[in-house]
Coordinates of N, CA and C in Angstrom, one line a residue:
X1 N 0.8 -1.2 0.0 CA 0.0 0.0 0.0 C 0.9 1.3 0.0
X2 N 2.0 1.2 0.8 CA 2.8 2.4 0.9 C 3.5 2.6 -0.5
X3 N 3.8 1.6 -1.2 CA 4.5 1.7 -2.5 C 3.5 2.3 -3.5
X4 N 2.2 2.0 -3.4 CA 1.2 2.6 -4.3 C 1.1 4.0 -4.0
X5 N 1.0 4.4 -2.8 CA 1.0 5.8 -2.4 C 2.2 6.6 -2.9
X6 N 3.3 6.0 -2.8 CA 4.6 6.6 -3.3 C 4.5 6.8 -4.8
X7 N 4.1 5.8 -5.5 CA 3.9 5.9 -7.0 C 2.9 7.0 -7.3
X8 N 1.8 7.1 -6.6 CA 0.8 8.1 -6.9 C 1.4 9.5 -6.6
X9 N 2.2 9.6 -5.5 CA 2.8 10.9 -5.2 C 3.7 11.4 -6.4
X10 N 4.5 10.4 -6.9 CA 5.4 10.8 -8.0 C 4.6 11.2 -9.2
X11 N 3.5 10.5 -9.5 CA 2.7 10.8 -10.6 C 2.1 12.2 -10.5
X12 N 1.6 12.5 -9.3 CA 1.0 13.8 -9.1 C 2.0 15.0 -9.2
X13 N 3.2 14.7 -8.8 CA 4.2 15.8 -8.8 C 4.8 16.0 -10.1
X14 N 4.5 15.2 -11.1 CA 4.9 15.5 -12.5 C 4.3 16.8 -13.0
X15 N 5.0 17.5 -13.8 CA 4.6 18.8 -14.3 C 3.3 18.7 -15.2
X16 N 3.2 17.6 -15.9 CA 2.0 17.4 -16.8 C 0.7 17.4 -16.1
X17 N 0.7 16.8 -14.9 CA -0.6 16.7 -14.1 C -1.0 18.1 -13.7
X18 N 0.0 18.9 -13.2 CA -0.4 20.2 -12.8 C -0.8 21.1 -13.9
X19 N -0.1 20.9 -15.1 CA -0.5 21.7 -16.3 C -2.0 21.3 -16.7
X20 N -2.3 20.0 -16.7 CA -3.6 19.6 -17.0 C -4.6 20.1 -16.0
X21 N -4.3 20.1 -14.8 CA -5.3 20.6 -13.8 C -5.5 22.0 -13.9
X22 N -4.5 22.8 -14.2 CA -4.7 24.2 -14.4 C -5.5 24.5 -15.7
X23 N -5.2 23.7 -16.7 CA -6.0 23.8 -18.0 C -7.5 23.6 -17.7
X24 N -7.8 22.5 -16.9 CA -9.2 22.2 -16.7 C -9.9 23.3 -15.9
X25 N -9.2 23.8 -14.9 CA -9.7 24.9 -14.0 C -10.0 26.1 -14.9
X26 N -9.1 26.5 -15.7 CA -9.3 27.7 -16.6 C -10.4 27.4 -17.6
X27 N -10.5 26.2 -18.1 CA -11.5 25.8 -19.0 C -12.9 25.9 -18.4
X28 N -13.1 25.5 -17.2 CA -14.3 25.6 -16.5 C -14.7 27.1 -16.3
X29 N -13.7 27.9 -15.8 CA -14.0 29.3 -15.6 C -14.4 30.0 -17.0
X30 N -13.6 29.6 -18.0 CA -13.9 30.2 -19.4 C -15.3 29.8 -19.8
X31 N -15.7 28.6 -19.6 CA -17.1 28.2 -20.0 C -18.1 28.9 -19.3
X32 N -17.9 29.3 -18.0 CA -18.9 30.1 -17.3 C -19.0 31.5 -17.9
X33 N -17.8 32.0 -18.3 CA -17.8 33.3 -18.9 C -18.6 33.3 -20.2
X34 N -18.3 32.3 -21.0 CA -19.0 32.2 -22.3 C -20.5 32.0 -22.1
X35 N -20.9 31.2 -21.1 CA -22.3 31.0 -20.8 C -23.0 32.3 -20.4
X36 N -22.3 33.1 -19.6 CA -22.9 34.4 -19.2 C -22.9 35.3 -20.4
X37 N -21.9 35.3 -21.3 CA -21.9 36.1 -22.5 C -23.1 35.8 -23.4
X38 N -23.4 34.5 -23.5 CA -24.5 34.1 -24.4 C -25.8 34.5 -23.7
X39 N -26.0 34.1 -22.5 CA -27.3 34.3 -21.8 C -27.6 35.8 -21.5
X40 N -26.5 36.5 -21.1 CA -26.8 37.9 -20.7 C -26.5 39.0 -21.7
X41 N -25.7 38.7 -22.7 CA -25.3 39.7 -23.7 C -25.8 39.4 -25.1
X42 N -25.6 38.2 -25.6 CA -25.9 37.9 -27.0 C -27.4 37.6 -27.2
X43 N -28.0 36.8 -26.3 CA -29.3 36.3 -26.6 C -30.4 37.4 -26.3
X44 N -30.3 38.3 -25.3 CA -31.3 39.3 -25.1 C -31.6 40.2 -26.4
X45 N -30.5 40.7 -27.0 CA -30.8 41.5 -28.2 C -31.4 40.6 -29.4
X46 N -31.0 39.4 -29.5 CA -31.5 38.5 -30.5 C -33.0 38.2 -30.2
X47 N -33.3 38.0 -28.9 CA -34.7 37.8 -28.5 C -35.5 39.0 -28.8
X48 N -35.0 40.2 -28.5 CA -35.7 41.4 -28.8 C -36.0 41.6 -30.3
X49 N -35.0 41.3 -31.1 CA -35.2 41.4 -32.5 C -36.3 40.5 -33.0
X50 N -36.2 39.2 -32.5 CA -37.2 38.2 -33.0 C -38.6 38.5 -32.5
X51 N -38.8 39.3 -31.4 CA -40.1 39.6 -30.9 C -40.2 39.4 -29.5
X52 N -39.3 39.9 -28.7 CA -39.3 39.9 -27.3 C -39.4 38.5 -26.7
X53 N -38.5 37.6 -27.3 CA -38.5 36.2 -26.9 C -37.3 36.0 -25.9
X54 N -37.6 35.3 -24.8 CA -36.6 34.9 -23.8 C -36.2 33.5 -24.1
X55 N -35.1 33.2 -24.7 CA -34.7 31.9 -25.2 C -34.7 30.9 -24.0
X56 N -34.3 31.4 -22.9 CA -34.2 30.4 -21.7 C -35.5 30.0 -21.3
X57 N -36.6 30.6 -21.7 CA -38.0 30.2 -21.3 C -38.7 29.5 -22.4
X58 N -38.0 29.2 -23.5 CA -38.7 28.4 -24.6 C -38.7 26.9 -24.3
X59 N -39.8 26.4 -24.3 CA -40.0 24.9 -24.0 C -41.2 24.4 -24.6
X60 N -41.2 23.1 -24.7 CA -42.4 22.3 -25.2 C -42.8 21.4 -24.1
X61 N -44.1 21.6 -23.7 CA -44.6 20.8 -22.6 C -45.2 19.5 -23.1
X62 N -44.7 18.4 -22.6 CA -45.1 17.0 -22.9 C -46.3 16.6 -22.0
X63 N -46.2 16.9 -20.7 CA -47.2 16.4 -19.8 C -47.3 17.4 -18.6
X64 N -48.4 17.7 -18.1 CA -49.7 17.4 -18.5 C -50.1 18.4 -19.7
X65 N -50.9 17.9 -20.6 CA -51.3 18.7 -21.8 C -52.4 19.6 -21.5
X66 N -53.2 19.4 -20.4 CA -54.4 20.2 -20.2 C -54.0 21.5 -19.5
X67 N -52.9 21.7 -18.9 CA -52.5 22.9 -18.2 C -51.2 23.5 -18.8
X68 N -51.2 24.8 -19.1 CA -50.0 25.4 -19.7 C -49.5 26.4 -18.7
X69 N -48.2 26.4 -18.5 CA -47.5 27.3 -17.5 C -46.9 28.5 -18.3
X70 N -46.8 29.6 -17.5 CA -46.3 30.9 -18.2 C -44.8 30.9 -18.3
X71 N -44.1 30.1 -17.6 CA -42.6 30.1 -17.7 C -42.1 28.7 -17.5
X72 N -40.9 28.5 -17.9 CA -40.2 27.2 -17.7 C -40.1 26.8 -16.2
X73 N -39.6 27.8 -15.4 CA -39.4 27.5 -14.0 C -40.8 27.1 -13.3
X74 N -41.8 27.8 -13.7 CA -43.2 27.5 -13.2 C -43.5 26.0 -13.6
X75 N -43.3 25.7 -14.8 CA -43.6 24.3 -15.3 C -42.8 23.3 -14.5
X76 N -41.5 23.5 -14.4 CA -40.6 22.6 -13.7 C -41.0 22.5 -12.2
X77 N -41.4 23.6 -11.6 CA -41.8 23.5 -10.2 C -43.1 22.7 -10.0
X78 N -43.9 22.8 -11.0 CA -45.2 22.0 -10.9 C -45.0 20.5 -11.3
X79 N -43.8 20.2 -11.7 CA -43.5 18.8 -12.1 C -43.9 18.4 -13.5
X80 N -44.1 19.4 -14.4 CA -44.4 19.1 -15.8 C -43.2 18.6 -16.5
X81 N -43.5 17.7 -17.5 CA -42.4 17.2 -18.3 C -42.3 18.1 -19.5
X82 N -41.0 18.6 -19.7 CA -40.8 19.6 -20.7 C -39.6 19.3 -21.6
X83 N -39.6 19.7 -22.8 CA -38.4 19.7 -23.7 C -37.9 21.2 -23.7
X84 N -36.8 21.4 -23.2 CA -36.3 22.8 -23.0 C -35.4 23.2 -24.2
X85 N -36.0 23.5 -25.3 CA -35.2 23.8 -26.5 C -34.6 25.1 -26.5
X86 N -35.1 26.1 -25.7 CA -34.4 27.4 -25.6 C -33.1 27.3 -24.9
X87 N -33.0 26.5 -23.8 CA -31.8 26.3 -23.1 C -30.8 25.6 -24.0
X88 N -31.3 24.6 -24.8 CA -30.5 23.9 -25.8 C -29.9 24.8 -26.8
X89 N -30.7 25.8 -27.3 CA -30.2 26.8 -28.3 C -29.0 27.6 -27.6
X90 N -29.2 28.0 -26.4 CA -28.2 28.8 -25.7 C -26.9 27.9 -25.5
X91 N -27.1 26.6 -25.2 CA -25.9 25.7 -25.1 C -25.2 25.5 -26.4
X92 N -25.9 25.4 -27.5 CA -25.3 25.3 -28.8 C -24.5 26.5 -29.1
X93 N -25.0 27.7 -28.9 CA -24.3 29.0 -29.1 C -23.0 29.1 -28.3
X94 N -23.2 28.7 -27.0 CA -22.0 28.6 -26.1 C -20.9 27.7 -26.6
X95 N -21.3 26.5 -27.1 CA -20.4 25.5 -27.6 C -19.7 26.1 -28.8
X96 N -20.4 26.8 -29.7 CA -19.8 27.3 -30.9 C -18.8 28.4 -30.6
X97 N -19.1 29.2 -29.6 CA -18.1 30.2 -29.2 C -16.9 29.6 -28.6
X98 N -17.0 28.6 -27.7 CA -15.9 27.9 -27.1 C -15.1 27.2 -28.2
X99 N -15.8 26.5 -29.1 CA -15.1 25.8 -30.2 C -14.3 26.7 -31.1
X100 N -14.9 27.9 -31.4 CA -14.1 28.9 -32.2 C -12.9 29.4 -31.5
X101 N -13.1 29.7 -30.2 CA -12.0 30.2 -29.4 C -10.8 29.1 -29.4
X102 N -11.2 27.9 -29.1 CA -10.2 26.8 -29.1 C -9.5 26.7 -30.4
X103 N -10.3 26.7 -31.5 CA -9.7 26.6 -32.8 C -8.7 27.8 -33.1
X104 N -9.1 29.0 -32.7 CA -8.2 30.1 -32.9 C -6.9 30.0 -32.1
X105 N -7.1 29.5 -30.8 CA -5.9 29.2 -30.0 C -5.0 28.2 -30.6
X106 N -5.5 27.1 -31.0 CA -4.7 26.0 -31.6 C -4.0 26.5 -32.9
X107 N -4.8 27.3 -33.7 CA -4.2 27.8 -34.9 C -3.0 28.8 -34.6
X108 N -3.2 29.6 -33.6 CA -2.1 30.5 -33.2 C -0.9 29.7 -32.7
X109 N -1.1 28.7 -31.9 CA 0.0 27.9 -31.3 C 0.7 27.2 -32.5
X110 N -0.1 26.7 -33.4 CA 0.5 26.0 -34.6 C 1.4 27.0 -35.4
X111 N 0.9 28.2 -35.6 CA 1.7 29.2 -36.3 C 3.0 29.5 -35.5
X112 N 2.9 29.6 -34.2 CA 4.2 29.9 -33.4 C 5.1 28.7 -33.5
X113 N 4.6 27.5 -33.5 CA 5.5 26.3 -33.6 C 6.1 26.2 -34.9
X114 N 5.3 26.6 -36.0 CA 5.9 26.6 -37.3 C 7.0 27.6 -37.5
X115 N 6.8 28.7 -36.9 CA 7.9 29.8 -36.9 C 9.1 29.3 -36.2
X116 N 8.9 28.6 -35.0 CA 10.0 28.1 -34.2 C 10.7 27.0 -35.0
X117 N 10.0 26.1 -35.6 CA 10.6 25.0 -36.4 C 11.4 25.5 -37.6
X118 N 10.9 26.6 -38.2 CA 11.6 27.2 -39.3 C 12.9 27.8 -38.8
X119 N 12.9 28.4 -37.7 CA 14.1 29.0 -37.1 C 15.1 27.9 -36.7
X120 N 14.6 26.8 -36.1 CA 15.5 25.7 -35.8 C 16.0 25.0 -37.1
X121 N 15.2 24.9 -38.1 CA 15.7 24.3 -39.4 C 16.9 25.1 -40.0
X122 N 16.9 26.5 -39.7 CA 17.9 27.3 -40.3 C 19.2 27.1 -39.4
X123 N 19.1 26.5 -38.2 CA 20.3 26.3 -37.4 C 20.7 24.9 -37.3
X124 N 20.0 24.0 -38.0 CA 20.4 22.6 -37.9 C 20.6 22.0 -39.3
X125 N 21.2 20.8 -39.3 CA 21.4 20.1 -40.6 C 21.3 18.6 -40.3
X126 N 21.2 17.8 -41.3 CA 21.1 16.3 -41.1 C 22.5 15.8 -41.3
X127 N 22.8 14.8 -40.4 CA 24.1 14.1 -40.5 C 24.0 13.2 -41.7
X128 N 24.9 13.2 -42.7 CA 24.8 12.4 -43.9 C 25.0 10.9 -43.6
X129 N 25.5 10.6 -42.4 CA 25.7 9.1 -42.1 C 24.5 8.5 -41.3
X130 N 24.1 9.2 -40.2 CA 23.0 8.6 -39.4 C 21.7 9.3 -39.6
X131 N 21.7 10.4 -40.3 CA 20.5 11.2 -40.6 C 19.8 11.9 -39.4
X132 N 20.4 12.0 -38.3 CA 19.9 12.7 -37.1 C 20.1 14.2 -37.3
X133 N 19.3 15.0 -36.7 CA 19.4 16.4 -36.8 C 20.4 16.9 -35.8
X134 N 21.4 17.7 -36.4 CA 22.5 18.2 -35.5 C 22.6 19.7 -35.8
X135 N 23.4 20.4 -34.9 CA 23.7 21.8 -35.1 C 24.4 22.0 -36.4
X136 N 24.1 23.1 -37.0 CA 24.7 23.4 -38.3 C 26.2 23.7 -38.2
X137 N 26.7 24.1 -37.0 CA 28.1 24.3 -36.8 C 28.9 23.1 -36.4
X138 N 28.2 22.0 -36.2 CA 28.9 20.8 -35.7 C 29.9 20.2 -36.7
X139 N 31.1 19.8 -36.3 CA 32.1 19.2 -37.1 C 32.2 17.7 -36.9
X140 N 31.5 17.2 -35.8 CA 31.4 15.8 -35.5 C 30.0 15.5 -35.1
X141 N 29.4 14.4 -35.6 CA 28.1 14.1 -35.2 C 28.0 13.5 -33.8
X142 N 27.2 14.1 -32.9 CA 27.1 13.6 -31.5 C 26.4 12.2 -31.4
X143 N 25.8 11.8 -32.5 CA 25.1 10.5 -32.4 C 25.9 9.3 -33.0
X144 N 26.5 9.6 -34.1 CA 27.3 8.5 -34.7 C 28.8 8.7 -34.7
X145 N 29.2 9.9 -34.2 CA 30.6 10.4 -34.0 C 31.4 10.5 -35.4
X146 N 30.6 10.6 -36.5 CA 31.3 10.7 -37.8 C 31.8 12.1 -37.9
X147 N 33.0 12.2 -38.6 CA 33.5 13.5 -38.9 C 32.8 14.1 -40.1
X148 N 32.4 15.4 -39.9 CA 31.6 16.0 -41.0 C 32.4 17.0 -41.8

C-alpha cells in the first residue's frame, strides 16, 4: 500500500498533471464566462429582434397537456415534463463560441510552432551518415561520431 501511495505521489508531482489541472480549471472558468456572454449579452438582443423572446424560457410541454404554464421555471416547479429547446439553443451557441476560441488558440499555437521550427531548421542540418538532426556548426556528429 505504501508503494502505491509513493507511486501516486510521484505521478501527481509531475509537471504534466499540474498543467492539465490548471487547464481544466481555466476551461471551467472560461465556459462560465461564455455561458454568461451568451445568456446575458448575446441572446437578449436577438430575442428582442425576434419579438421579445426569452430563449431560456422556450420549452415544449409534454405532460400534462391540459395545463399550460407561463414560464419554464413554473412548469418545472409544478412537475411538468418539458423539452427545453431554448436552453438547448443557448448551449449550442456557447459551444460554438468555445469551439471557435479553441480553434483560434490552436491555430495561433501551430503558427508559433511553425515559426520556431523554421528558425530551428535554419540552425540545424542532417548528418549524412545517421540522418539525425544536428547543429549546423557541428564538425562531428554527436550521435554516430562521424567527422563532418
